[in-house]
mmCIF file with all atom_site columns, C-alpha atoms in Angstrom:
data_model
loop_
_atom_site.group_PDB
_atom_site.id
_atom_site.type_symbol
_atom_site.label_atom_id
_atom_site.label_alt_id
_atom_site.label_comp_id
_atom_site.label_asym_id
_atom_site.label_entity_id
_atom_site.label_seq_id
_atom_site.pdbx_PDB_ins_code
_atom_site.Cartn_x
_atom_site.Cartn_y
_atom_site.Cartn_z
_atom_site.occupancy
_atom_site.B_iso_or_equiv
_atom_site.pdbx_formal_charge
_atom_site.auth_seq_id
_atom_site.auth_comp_id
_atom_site.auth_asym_id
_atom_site.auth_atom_id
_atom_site.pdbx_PDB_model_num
ATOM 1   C CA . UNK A 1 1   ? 11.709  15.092  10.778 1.00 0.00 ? 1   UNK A CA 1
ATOM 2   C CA . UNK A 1 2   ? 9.469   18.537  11.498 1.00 0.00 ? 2   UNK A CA 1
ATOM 3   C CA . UNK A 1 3   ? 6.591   18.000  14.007 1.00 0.00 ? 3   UNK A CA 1
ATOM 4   C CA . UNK A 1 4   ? 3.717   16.569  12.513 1.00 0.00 ? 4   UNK A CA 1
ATOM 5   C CA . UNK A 1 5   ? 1.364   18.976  14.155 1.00 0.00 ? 5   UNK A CA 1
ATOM 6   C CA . UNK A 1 6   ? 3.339   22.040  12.498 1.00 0.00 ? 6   UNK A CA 1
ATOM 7   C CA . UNK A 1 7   ? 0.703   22.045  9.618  1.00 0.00 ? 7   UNK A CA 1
ATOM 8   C CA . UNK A 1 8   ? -2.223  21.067  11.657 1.00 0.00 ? 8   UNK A CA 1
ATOM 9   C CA . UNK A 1 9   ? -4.562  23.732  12.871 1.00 0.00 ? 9   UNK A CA 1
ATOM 10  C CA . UNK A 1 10  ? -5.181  24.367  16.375 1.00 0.00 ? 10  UNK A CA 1
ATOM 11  C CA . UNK A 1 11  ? -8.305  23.163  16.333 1.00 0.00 ? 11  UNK A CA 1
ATOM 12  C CA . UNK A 1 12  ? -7.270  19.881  14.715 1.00 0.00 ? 12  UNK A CA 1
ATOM 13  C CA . UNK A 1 13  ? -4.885  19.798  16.926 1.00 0.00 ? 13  UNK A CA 1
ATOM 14  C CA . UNK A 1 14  ? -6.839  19.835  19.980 1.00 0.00 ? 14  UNK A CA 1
ATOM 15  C CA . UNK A 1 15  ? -9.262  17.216  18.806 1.00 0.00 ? 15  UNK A CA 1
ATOM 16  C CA . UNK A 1 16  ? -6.660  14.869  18.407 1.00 0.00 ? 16  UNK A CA 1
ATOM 17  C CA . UNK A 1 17  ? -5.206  15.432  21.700 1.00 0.00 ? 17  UNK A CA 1
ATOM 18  C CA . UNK A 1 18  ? -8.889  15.291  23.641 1.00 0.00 ? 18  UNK A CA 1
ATOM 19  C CA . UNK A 1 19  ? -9.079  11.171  21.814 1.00 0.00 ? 19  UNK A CA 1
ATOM 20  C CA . UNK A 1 20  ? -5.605  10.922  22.816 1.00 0.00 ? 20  UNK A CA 1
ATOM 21  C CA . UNK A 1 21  ? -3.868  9.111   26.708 1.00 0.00 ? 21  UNK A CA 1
ATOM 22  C CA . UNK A 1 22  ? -0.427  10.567  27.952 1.00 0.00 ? 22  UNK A CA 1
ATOM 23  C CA . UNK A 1 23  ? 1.713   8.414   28.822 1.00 0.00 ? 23  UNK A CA 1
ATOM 24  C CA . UNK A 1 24  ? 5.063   7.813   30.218 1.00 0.00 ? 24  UNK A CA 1
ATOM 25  C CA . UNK A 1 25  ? 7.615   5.409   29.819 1.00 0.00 ? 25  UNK A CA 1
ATOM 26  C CA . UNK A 1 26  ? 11.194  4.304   31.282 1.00 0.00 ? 26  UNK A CA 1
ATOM 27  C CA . UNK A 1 27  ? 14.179  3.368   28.532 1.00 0.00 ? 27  UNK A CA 1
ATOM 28  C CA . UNK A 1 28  ? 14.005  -0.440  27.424 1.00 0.00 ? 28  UNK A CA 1
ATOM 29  C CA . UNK A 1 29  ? 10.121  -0.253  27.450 1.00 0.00 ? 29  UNK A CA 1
ATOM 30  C CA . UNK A 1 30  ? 8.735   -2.029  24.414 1.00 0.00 ? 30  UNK A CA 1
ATOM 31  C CA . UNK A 1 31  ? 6.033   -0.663  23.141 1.00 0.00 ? 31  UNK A CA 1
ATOM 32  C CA . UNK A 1 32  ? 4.718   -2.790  20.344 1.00 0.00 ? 32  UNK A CA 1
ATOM 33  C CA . UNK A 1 33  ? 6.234   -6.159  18.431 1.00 0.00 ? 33  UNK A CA 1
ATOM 34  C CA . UNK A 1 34  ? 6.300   -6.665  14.838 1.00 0.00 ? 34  UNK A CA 1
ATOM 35  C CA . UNK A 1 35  ? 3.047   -8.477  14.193 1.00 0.00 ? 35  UNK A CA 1
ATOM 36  C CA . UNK A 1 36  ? 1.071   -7.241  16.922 1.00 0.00 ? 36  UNK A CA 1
ATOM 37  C CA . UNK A 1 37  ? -2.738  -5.864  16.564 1.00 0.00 ? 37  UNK A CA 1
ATOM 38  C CA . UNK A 1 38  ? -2.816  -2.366  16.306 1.00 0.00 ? 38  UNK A CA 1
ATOM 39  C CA . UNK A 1 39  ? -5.496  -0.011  18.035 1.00 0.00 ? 39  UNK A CA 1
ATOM 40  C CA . UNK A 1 40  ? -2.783  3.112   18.785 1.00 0.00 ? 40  UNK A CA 1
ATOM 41  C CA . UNK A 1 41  ? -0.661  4.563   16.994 1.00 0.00 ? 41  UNK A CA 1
ATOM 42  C CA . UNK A 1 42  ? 1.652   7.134   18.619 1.00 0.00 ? 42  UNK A CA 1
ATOM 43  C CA . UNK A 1 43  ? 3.282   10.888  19.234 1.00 0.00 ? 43  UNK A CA 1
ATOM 44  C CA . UNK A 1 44  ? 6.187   11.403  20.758 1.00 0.00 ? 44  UNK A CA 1
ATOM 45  C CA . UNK A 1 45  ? 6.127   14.413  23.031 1.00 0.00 ? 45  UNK A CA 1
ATOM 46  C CA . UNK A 1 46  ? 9.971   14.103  24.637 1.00 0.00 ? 46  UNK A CA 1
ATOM 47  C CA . UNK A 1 47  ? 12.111  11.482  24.823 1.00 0.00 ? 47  UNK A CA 1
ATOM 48  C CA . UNK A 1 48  ? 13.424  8.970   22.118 1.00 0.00 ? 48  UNK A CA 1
ATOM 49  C CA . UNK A 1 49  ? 11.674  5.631   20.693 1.00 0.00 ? 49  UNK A CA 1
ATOM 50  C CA . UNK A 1 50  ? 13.505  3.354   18.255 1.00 0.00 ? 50  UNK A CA 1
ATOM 51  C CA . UNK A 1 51  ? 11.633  1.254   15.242 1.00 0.00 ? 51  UNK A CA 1
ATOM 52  C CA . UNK A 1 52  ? 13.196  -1.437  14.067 1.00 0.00 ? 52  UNK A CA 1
ATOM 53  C CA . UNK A 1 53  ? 12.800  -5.260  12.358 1.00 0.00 ? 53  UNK A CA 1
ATOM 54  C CA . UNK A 1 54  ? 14.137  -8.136  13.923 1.00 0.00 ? 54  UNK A CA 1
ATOM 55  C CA . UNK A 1 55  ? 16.061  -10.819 11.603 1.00 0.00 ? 55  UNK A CA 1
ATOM 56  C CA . UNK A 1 56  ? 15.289  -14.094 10.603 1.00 0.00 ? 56  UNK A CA 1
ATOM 57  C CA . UNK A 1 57  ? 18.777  -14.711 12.541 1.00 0.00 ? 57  UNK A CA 1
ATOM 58  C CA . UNK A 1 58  ? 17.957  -12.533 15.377 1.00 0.00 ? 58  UNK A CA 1
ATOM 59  C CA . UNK A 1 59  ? 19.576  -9.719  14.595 1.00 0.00 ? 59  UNK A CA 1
ATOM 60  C CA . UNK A 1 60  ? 17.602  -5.802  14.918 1.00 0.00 ? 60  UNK A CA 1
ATOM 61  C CA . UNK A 1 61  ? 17.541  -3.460  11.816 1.00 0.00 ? 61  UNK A CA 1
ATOM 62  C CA . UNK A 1 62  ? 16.717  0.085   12.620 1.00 0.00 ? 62  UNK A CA 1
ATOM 63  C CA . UNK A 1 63  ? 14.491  1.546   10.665 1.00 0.00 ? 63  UNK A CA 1
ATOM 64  C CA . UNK A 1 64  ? 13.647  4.870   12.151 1.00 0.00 ? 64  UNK A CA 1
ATOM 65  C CA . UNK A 1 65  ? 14.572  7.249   15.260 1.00 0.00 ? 65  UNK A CA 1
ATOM 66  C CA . UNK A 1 66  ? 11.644  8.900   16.724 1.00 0.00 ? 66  UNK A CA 1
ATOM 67  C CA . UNK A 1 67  ? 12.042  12.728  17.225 1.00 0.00 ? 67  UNK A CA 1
ATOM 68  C CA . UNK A 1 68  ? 9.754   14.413  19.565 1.00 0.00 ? 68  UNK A CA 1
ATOM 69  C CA . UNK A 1 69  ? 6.659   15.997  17.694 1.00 0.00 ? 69  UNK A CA 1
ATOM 70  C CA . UNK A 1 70  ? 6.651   12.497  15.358 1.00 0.00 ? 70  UNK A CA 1
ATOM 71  C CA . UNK A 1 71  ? 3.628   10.797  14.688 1.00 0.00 ? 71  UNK A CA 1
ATOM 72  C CA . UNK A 1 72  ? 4.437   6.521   14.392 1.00 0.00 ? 72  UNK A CA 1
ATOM 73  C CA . UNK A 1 73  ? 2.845   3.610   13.442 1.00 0.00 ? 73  UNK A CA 1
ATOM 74  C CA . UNK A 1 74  ? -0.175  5.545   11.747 1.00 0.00 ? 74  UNK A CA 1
ATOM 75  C CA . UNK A 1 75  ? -0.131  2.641   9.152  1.00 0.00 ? 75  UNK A CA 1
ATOM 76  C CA . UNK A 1 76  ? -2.028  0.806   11.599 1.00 0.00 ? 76  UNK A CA 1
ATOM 77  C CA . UNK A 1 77  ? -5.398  3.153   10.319 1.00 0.00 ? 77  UNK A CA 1
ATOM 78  C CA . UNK A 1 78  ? -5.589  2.092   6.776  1.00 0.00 ? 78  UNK A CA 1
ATOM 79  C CA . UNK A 1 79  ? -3.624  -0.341  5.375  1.00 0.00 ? 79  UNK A CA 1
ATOM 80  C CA . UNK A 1 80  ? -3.236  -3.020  8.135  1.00 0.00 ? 80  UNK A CA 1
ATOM 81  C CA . UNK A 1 81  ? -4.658  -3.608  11.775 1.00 0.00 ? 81  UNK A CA 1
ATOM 82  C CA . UNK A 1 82  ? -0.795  -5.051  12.835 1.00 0.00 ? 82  UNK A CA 1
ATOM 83  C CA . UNK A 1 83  ? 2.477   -3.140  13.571 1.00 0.00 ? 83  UNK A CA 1
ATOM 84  C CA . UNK A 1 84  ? 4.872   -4.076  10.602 1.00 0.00 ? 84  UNK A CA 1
ATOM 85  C CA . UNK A 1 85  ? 7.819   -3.230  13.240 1.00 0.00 ? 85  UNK A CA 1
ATOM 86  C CA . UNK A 1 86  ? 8.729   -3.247  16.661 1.00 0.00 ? 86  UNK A CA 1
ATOM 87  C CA . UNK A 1 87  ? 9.179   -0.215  19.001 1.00 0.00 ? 87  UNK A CA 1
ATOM 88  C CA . UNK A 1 88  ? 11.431  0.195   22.043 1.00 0.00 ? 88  UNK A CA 1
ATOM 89  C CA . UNK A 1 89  ? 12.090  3.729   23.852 1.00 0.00 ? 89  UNK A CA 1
ATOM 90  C CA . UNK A 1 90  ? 15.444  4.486   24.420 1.00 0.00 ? 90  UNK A CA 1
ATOM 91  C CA . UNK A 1 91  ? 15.412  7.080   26.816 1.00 0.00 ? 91  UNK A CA 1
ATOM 92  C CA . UNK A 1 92  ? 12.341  7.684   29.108 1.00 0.00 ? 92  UNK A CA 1
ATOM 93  C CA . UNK A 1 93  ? 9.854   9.227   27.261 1.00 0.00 ? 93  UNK A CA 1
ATOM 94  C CA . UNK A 1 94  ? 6.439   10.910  27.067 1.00 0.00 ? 94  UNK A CA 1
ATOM 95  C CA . UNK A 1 95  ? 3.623   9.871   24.601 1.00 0.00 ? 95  UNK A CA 1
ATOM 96  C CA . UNK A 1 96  ? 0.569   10.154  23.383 1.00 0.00 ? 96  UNK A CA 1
ATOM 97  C CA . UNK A 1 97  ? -1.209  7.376   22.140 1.00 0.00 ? 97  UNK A CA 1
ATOM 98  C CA . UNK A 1 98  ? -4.223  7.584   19.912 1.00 0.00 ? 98  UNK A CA 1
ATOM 99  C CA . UNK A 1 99  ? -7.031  5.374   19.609 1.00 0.00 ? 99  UNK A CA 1
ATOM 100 C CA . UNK A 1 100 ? -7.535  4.421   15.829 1.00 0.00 ? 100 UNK A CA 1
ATOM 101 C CA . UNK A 1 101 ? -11.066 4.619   16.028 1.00 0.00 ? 101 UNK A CA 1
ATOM 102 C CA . UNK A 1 102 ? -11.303 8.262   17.341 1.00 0.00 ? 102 UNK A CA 1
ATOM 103 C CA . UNK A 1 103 ? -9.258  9.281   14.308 1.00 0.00 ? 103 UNK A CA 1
ATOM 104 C CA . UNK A 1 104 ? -11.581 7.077   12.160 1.00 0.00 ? 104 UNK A CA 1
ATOM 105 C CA . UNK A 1 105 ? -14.438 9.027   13.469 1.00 0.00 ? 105 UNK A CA 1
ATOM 106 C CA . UNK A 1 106 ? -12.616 12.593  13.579 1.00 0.00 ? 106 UNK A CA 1
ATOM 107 C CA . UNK A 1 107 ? -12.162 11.720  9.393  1.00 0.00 ? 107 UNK A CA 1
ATOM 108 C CA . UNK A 1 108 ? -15.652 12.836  9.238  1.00 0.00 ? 108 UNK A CA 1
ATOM 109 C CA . UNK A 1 109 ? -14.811 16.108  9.892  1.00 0.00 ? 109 UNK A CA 1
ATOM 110 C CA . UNK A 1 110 ? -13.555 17.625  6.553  1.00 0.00 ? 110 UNK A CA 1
ATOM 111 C CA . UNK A 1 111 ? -10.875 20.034  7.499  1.00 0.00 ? 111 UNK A CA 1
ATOM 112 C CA . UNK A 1 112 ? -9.761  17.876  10.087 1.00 0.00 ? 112 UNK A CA 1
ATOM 113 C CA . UNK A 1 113 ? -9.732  15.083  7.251  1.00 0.00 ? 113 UNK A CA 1
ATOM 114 C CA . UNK A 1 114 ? -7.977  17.341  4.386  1.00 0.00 ? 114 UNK A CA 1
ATOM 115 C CA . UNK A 1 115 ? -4.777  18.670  6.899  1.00 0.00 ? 115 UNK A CA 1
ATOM 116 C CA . UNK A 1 116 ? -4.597  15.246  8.800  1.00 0.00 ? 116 UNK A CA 1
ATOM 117 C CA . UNK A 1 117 ? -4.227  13.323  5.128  1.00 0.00 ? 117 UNK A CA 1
ATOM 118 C CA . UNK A 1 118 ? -1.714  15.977  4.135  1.00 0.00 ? 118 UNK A CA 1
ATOM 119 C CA . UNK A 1 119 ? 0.117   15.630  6.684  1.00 0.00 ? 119 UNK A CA 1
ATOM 120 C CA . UNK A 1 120 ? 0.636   11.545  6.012  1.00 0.00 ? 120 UNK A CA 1
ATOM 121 C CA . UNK A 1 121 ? 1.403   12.335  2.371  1.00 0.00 ? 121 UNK A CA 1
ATOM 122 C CA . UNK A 1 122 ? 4.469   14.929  2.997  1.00 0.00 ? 122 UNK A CA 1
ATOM 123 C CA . UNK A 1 123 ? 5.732   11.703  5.995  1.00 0.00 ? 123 UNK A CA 1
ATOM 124 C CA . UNK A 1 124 ? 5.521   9.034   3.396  1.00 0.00 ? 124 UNK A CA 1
ATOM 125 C CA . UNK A 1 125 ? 7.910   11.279  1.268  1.00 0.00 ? 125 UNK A CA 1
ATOM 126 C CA . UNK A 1 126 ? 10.286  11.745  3.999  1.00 0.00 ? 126 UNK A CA 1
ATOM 127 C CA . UNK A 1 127 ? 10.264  7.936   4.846  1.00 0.00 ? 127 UNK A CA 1
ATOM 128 C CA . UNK A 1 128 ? 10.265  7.217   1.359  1.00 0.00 ? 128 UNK A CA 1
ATOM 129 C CA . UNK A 1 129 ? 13.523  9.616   1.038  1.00 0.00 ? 129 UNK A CA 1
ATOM 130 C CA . UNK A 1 130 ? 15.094  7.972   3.999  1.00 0.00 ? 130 UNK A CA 1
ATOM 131 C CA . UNK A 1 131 ? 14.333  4.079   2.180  1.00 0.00 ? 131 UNK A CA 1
ATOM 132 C CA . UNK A 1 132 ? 16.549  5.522   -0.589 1.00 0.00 ? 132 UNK A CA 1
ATOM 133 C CA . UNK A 1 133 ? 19.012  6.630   1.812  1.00 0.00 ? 133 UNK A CA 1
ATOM 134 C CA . UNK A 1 134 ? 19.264  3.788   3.095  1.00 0.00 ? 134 UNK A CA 1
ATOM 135 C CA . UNK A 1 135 ? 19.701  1.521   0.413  1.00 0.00 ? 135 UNK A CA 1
ATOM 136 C CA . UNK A 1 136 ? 21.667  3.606   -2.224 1.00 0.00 ? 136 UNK A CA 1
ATOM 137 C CA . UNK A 1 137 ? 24.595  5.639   0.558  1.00 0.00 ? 137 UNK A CA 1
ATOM 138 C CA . UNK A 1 138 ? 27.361  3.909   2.354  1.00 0.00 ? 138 UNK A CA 1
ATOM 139 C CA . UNK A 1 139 ? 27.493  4.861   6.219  1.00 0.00 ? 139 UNK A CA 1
ATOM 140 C CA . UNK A 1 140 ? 30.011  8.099   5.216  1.00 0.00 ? 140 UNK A CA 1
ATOM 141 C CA . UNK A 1 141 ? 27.568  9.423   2.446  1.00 0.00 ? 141 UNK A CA 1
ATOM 142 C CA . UNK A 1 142 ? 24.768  8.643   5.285  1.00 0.00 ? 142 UNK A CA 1
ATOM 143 C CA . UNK A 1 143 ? 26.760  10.599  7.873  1.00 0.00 ? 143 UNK A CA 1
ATOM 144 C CA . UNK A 1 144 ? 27.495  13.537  5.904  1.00 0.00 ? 144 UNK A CA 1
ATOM 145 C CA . UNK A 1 145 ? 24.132  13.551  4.865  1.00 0.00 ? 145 UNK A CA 1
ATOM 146 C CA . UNK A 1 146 ? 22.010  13.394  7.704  1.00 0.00 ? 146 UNK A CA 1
ATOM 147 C CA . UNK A 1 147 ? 25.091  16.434  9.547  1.00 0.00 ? 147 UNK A CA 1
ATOM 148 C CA . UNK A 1 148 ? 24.014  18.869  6.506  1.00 0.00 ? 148 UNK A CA 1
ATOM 149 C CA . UNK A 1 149 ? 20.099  17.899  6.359  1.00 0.00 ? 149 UNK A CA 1
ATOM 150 C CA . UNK A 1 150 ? 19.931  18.337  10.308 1.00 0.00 ? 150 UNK A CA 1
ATOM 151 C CA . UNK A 1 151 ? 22.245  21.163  11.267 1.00 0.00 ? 151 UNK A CA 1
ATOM 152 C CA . UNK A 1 152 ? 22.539  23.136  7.598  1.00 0.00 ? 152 UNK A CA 1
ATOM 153 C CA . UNK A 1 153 ? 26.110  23.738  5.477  1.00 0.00 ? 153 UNK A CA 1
ATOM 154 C CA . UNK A 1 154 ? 28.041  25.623  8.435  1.00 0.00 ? 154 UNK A CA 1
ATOM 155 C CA . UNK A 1 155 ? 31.042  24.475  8.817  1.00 0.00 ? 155 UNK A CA 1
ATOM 156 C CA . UNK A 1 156 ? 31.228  23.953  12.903 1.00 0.00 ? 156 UNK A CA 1
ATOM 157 C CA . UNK A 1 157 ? 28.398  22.658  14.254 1.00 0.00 ? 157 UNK A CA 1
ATOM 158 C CA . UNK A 1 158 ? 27.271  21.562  18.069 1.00 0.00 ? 158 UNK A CA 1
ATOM 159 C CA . UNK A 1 159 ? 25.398  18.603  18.214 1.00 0.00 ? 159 UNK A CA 1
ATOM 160 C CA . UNK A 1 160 ? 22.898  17.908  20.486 1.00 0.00 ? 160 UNK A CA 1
ATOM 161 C CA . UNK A 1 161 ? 22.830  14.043  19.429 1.00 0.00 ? 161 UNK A CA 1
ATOM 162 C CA . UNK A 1 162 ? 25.375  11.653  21.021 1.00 0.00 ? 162 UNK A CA 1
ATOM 163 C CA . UNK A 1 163 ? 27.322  9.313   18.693 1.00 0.00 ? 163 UNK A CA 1
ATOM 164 C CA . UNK A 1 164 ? 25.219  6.421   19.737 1.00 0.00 ? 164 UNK A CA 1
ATOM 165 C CA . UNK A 1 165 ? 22.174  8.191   18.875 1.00 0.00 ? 165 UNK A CA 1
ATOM 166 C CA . UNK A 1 166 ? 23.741  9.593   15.563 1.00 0.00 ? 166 UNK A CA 1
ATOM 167 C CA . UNK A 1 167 ? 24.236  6.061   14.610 1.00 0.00 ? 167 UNK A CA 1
ATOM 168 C CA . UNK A 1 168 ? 20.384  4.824   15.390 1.00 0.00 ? 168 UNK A CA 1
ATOM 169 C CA . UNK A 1 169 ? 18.983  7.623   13.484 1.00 0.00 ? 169 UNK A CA 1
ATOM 170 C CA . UNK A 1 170 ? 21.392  6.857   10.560 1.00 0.00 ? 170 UNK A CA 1
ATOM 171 C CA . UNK A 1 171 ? 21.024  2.935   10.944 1.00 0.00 ? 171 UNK A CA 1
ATOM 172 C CA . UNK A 1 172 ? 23.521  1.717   11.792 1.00 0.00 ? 172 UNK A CA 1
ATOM 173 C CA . UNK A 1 173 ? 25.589  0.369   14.541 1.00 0.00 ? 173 UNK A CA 1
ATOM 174 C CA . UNK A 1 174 ? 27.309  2.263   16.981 1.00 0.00 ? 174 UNK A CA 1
ATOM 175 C CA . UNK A 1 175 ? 31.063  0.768   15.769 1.00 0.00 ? 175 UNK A CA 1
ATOM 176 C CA . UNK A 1 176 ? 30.179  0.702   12.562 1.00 0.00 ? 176 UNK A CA 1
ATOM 177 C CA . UNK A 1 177 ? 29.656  4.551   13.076 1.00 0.00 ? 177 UNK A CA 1
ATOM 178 C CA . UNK A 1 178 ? 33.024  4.915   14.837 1.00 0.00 ? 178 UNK A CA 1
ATOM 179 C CA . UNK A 1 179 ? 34.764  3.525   11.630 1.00 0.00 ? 179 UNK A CA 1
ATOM 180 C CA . UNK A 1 180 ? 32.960  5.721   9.038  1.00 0.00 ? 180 UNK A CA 1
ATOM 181 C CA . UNK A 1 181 ? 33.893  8.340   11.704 1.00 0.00 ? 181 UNK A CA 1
ATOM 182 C CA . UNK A 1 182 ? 37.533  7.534   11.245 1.00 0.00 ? 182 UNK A CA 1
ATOM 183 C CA . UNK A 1 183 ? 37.840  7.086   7.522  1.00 0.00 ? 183 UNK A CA 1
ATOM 184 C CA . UNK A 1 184 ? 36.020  10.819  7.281  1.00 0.00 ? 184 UNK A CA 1
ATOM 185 C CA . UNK A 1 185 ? 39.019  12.203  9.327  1.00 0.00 ? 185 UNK A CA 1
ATOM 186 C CA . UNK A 1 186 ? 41.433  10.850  7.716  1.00 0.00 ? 186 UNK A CA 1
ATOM 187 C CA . UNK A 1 187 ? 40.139  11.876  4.034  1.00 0.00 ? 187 UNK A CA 1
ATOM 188 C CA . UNK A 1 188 ? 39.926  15.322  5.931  1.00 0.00 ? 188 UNK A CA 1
ATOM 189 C CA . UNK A 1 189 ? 36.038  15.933  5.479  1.00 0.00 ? 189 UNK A CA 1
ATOM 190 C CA . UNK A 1 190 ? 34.673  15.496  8.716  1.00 0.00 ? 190 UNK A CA 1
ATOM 191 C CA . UNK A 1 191 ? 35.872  15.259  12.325 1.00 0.00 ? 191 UNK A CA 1
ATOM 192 C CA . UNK A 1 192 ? 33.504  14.888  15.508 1.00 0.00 ? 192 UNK A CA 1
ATOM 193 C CA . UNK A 1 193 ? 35.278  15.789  18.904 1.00 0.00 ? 193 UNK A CA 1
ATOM 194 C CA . UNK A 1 194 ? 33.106  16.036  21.536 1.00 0.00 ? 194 UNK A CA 1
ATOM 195 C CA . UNK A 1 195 ? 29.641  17.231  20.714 1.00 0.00 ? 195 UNK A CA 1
ATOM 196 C CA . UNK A 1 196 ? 31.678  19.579  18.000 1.00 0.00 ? 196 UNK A CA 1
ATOM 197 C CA . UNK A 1 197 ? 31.583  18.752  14.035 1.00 0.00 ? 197 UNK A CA 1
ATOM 198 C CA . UNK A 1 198 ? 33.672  20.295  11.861 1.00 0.00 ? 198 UNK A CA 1
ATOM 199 C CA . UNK A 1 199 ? 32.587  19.154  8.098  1.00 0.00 ? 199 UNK A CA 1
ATOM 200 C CA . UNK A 1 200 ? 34.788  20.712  5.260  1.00 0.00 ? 200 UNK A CA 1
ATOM 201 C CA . UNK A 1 201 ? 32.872  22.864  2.418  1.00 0.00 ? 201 UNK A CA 1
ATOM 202 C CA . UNK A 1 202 ? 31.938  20.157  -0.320 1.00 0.00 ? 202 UNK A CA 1
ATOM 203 C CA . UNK A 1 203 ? 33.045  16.965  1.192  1.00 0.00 ? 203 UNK A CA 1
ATOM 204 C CA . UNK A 1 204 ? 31.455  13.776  0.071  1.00 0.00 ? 204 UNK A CA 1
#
């Protein structure tokens, strides 16, 4: 997903960064559980931060990979004052974290309040994109996918994403990955060796 602040002016920018704390975090840190009271939400400035839900039989569903420049768990500023998911970084990280009242009282500022809004709208039609993703494409369709939406239609790409990390942001699991990974090669569509991909013209 493109930074959030790409559309924001600068000096929307900088208000939201005077309200907002730095801070930095080692991998395994959780952040927030599912059901706790909001008063942040969050941008990531480096690193990587996993959402996910956990199971009524313990299990963890990924639901999102952080990229750096993301705004998360902004739904904690209008329609509820708890996290709907939990968050754990995965590598060590930087990030800001906002106070919800200083954007509540930065809404009063009208140009601040027309980009910021904007902004949300053109997320919650990339998250509502990835729901259908989700729920409608089998782990190869995902895969293929996500290689062409991230890295364009060239046909040998370097990717700066591990496979573990590939199969968080796709969500899934890491073996589960590994067998969509060989069923691609062997229909002759895509092949990952190394941090090399190599997807054929019009596959899947």
């Amino acid at each position: 997903m493109p930074d959030f602040f790409d559309k924001l002016s600068t000096s929307s920018v900088a208000l939201l960064e005077r309200s907002a704390i730095r801070r930095t975090y080692r991998a395994g840190a959780l952040l927030f559980l599912e059901g706790d009271r909001g008063t942040y939400f969050y941008r990531l400035v480096s690193g990587s931060v996993r959402l996910f839900r956990s199971t009524e039989d313990g299990r963890e569903v990924t639901i999102h990979f952080v990229e750096p420049g993301d705004l998360f768990a902004e739904i904690v500023l209008f329609e509820r004052d708890t996290y709907p998911v939990s968050a754990v970084v995965e590598d060590d990280s930087v990030l800001s974290a906002i106070p919800c009242h200083a954007v509540h009282r930065l809404l009063g500022n009208e140009e601040f309040r027309r980009e910021f809004l904007s902004n949300l709208v053109s997320k919650m039609r990339f998250l509502s994109e990835r729901l259908y993703v989700l729920t409608t494409m089998d782990v190869r369709e995902r895969l293929v996918r996500f290689v062409r939406t991230r890295y364009g239609p060239g046909p040998r790409i370097q990717s700066e994403l591990s496979k573990k990390e590939t199969a968080t942001a796709i969500g899934v699991r890491p073996e589960t990955l590994s067998r969509a990974l060989r069923a691609l090669e062997e229909e002759e569509v895509l092949t990952w060796k190394g941090r090399t991909i190599t997807l054929r013209e019009g596959g899947t």
